[in-house]
Short mmCIF file of C-alpha atoms in Angstrom, two decimals:
data_model
loop_
_atom_site.label_atom_id
_atom_site.label_comp_id
_atom_site.label_asym_id
_atom_site.label_seq_id
_atom_site.Cartn_x
_atom_site.Cartn_y
_atom_site.Cartn_z
CA MET K 35 -68.57 -68.17 51.70
CA THR K 36 -66.90 -67.41 48.48
CA GLU K 37 -65.64 -70.49 46.45
CA LEU K 38 -62.10 -71.07 45.78
CA LEU K 39 -61.45 -71.35 42.35
CA SER K 40 -60.23 -74.13 40.36
CA ASP K 41 -56.15 -74.40 38.85
CA GLY K 42 -57.54 -73.51 35.77
CA SER K 43 -59.81 -70.64 36.40
CA ILE K 44 -56.95 -69.34 38.29
CA ASP K 45 -54.83 -69.62 35.25
CA ALA K 46 -57.30 -68.19 33.02
CA GLY K 47 -57.24 -65.26 35.56
CA LEU K 48 -53.65 -65.10 35.86
CA ALA K 49 -53.42 -64.48 31.74
CA GLY K 50 -55.35 -61.31 32.13
CA LEU K 51 -52.71 -60.68 35.28
CA PRO K 52 -49.51 -60.70 33.69
CA GLU K 53 -47.61 -59.09 36.16
CA TRP K 54 -49.56 -61.21 39.04
CA ARG K 55 -47.92 -64.71 40.14
CA ARG K 56 -49.33 -67.67 42.27
CA THR K 57 -47.48 -68.80 44.82
CA GLY K 58 -49.41 -71.57 46.84
CA ASP K 59 -52.29 -70.13 47.56
CA SER K 60 -51.57 -66.87 46.90
CA LEU K 61 -51.40 -64.46 44.21
CA VAL K 62 -48.32 -61.91 44.69
CA ARG K 63 -47.25 -59.13 42.88
CA THR K 64 -44.25 -56.35 43.95
CA ILE K 65 -44.10 -52.99 42.55
CA GLU K 66 -41.76 -50.48 43.10
CA SER K 67 -42.36 -46.91 43.07
CA PRO K 68 -40.29 -44.02 42.00
CA SER K 69 -40.44 -43.13 45.72
CA PHE K 70 -41.10 -44.02 49.26
CA ILE K 71 -43.70 -41.49 49.24
CA ASP K 72 -45.01 -42.88 46.00
CA ALA K 73 -45.37 -46.01 47.20
CA ILE K 74 -47.02 -45.37 50.30
CA GLU K 75 -49.58 -43.82 48.35
CA LEU K 76 -50.34 -46.56 46.28
CA VAL K 77 -50.49 -48.46 49.35
CA ARG K 78 -53.34 -45.62 50.84
CA LYS K 79 -55.35 -46.11 47.52
CA VAL K 80 -55.48 -49.90 47.97
CA ALA K 81 -56.21 -49.82 51.20
CA ALA K 82 -59.00 -47.90 50.47
CA ALA K 83 -60.07 -50.10 47.58
CA ALA K 84 -60.13 -53.20 50.33
CA GLU K 85 -61.86 -51.39 52.35
CA ALA K 86 -64.43 -50.98 50.18
CA SER K 87 -65.11 -54.34 49.04
CA ASN K 88 -64.18 -55.61 52.75
CA HIS K 89 -61.39 -58.05 51.39
CA HIS K 90 -58.12 -57.03 52.62
CA PRO K 91 -54.46 -57.71 50.98
CA ASP K 92 -51.35 -58.56 53.17
CA ILE K 93 -48.98 -55.68 52.77
CA ASP K 94 -45.70 -55.18 52.83
CA ILE K 95 -43.82 -52.15 52.18
CA ARG K 96 -39.48 -51.99 51.27
CA TRP K 97 -38.49 -48.70 51.13
CA ARG K 98 -40.03 -48.40 47.40
CA LYS K 99 -40.89 -51.77 46.92
CA VAL K 100 -44.25 -52.99 47.74
CA THR K 101 -45.30 -56.16 48.07
CA TYR K 102 -49.33 -57.26 47.30
CA THR K 103 -50.51 -61.13 48.49
CA LEU K 104 -53.96 -62.00 48.40
CA SER K 105 -56.01 -64.95 49.47
CA THR K 106 -58.94 -65.49 50.16
CA HIS K 107 -58.10 -66.63 54.06
CA SER K 108 -61.94 -67.36 54.86
CA ALA K 109 -61.77 -69.85 52.08
CA GLY K 110 -58.82 -71.38 52.13
CA GLY K 111 -57.18 -70.34 48.61
CA ILE K 112 -57.86 -68.11 46.31
CA THR K 113 -61.00 -67.17 44.77
CA GLN K 114 -62.45 -64.16 42.75
CA LEU K 115 -62.42 -61.39 45.12
CA ASP K 116 -58.01 -62.00 44.87
CA LEU K 117 -58.31 -61.64 41.20
CA ASP K 118 -61.25 -58.57 41.28
CA LEU K 119 -58.67 -57.08 43.98
CA ALA K 120 -55.88 -57.82 41.59
CA ALA K 121 -56.96 -55.88 38.44
CA GLN K 122 -57.99 -53.38 41.04
CA ILE K 123 -54.26 -53.00 42.51
CA ASP K 124 -53.58 -52.59 38.23
CA VAL K 125 -55.76 -49.95 37.52
CA LEU K 126 -54.70 -48.25 40.65
CA ALA K 127 -50.53 -49.07 39.68
CA GLY K 128 -51.26 -47.43 36.46
#
């Protein structure tokens, strides 16, 4: 099983992910796209990356705004998998 990160490790990881915030036992980012189609295309790309890493975010779609919530449910909180996927989402969001 993947180990939970300490608060210090999470804070250090978030220092390199300025668009993300910690909310309880999750990392959260909302991305607003130019259009609904662009938002859905980003969701498709994130879904492909998530499937490839076998680590799946919660995704909330609200027209052009999509909120990604990352937490390793099997570990009960935030792990390195979450920080890694957050970084991948940042790259995909460009």
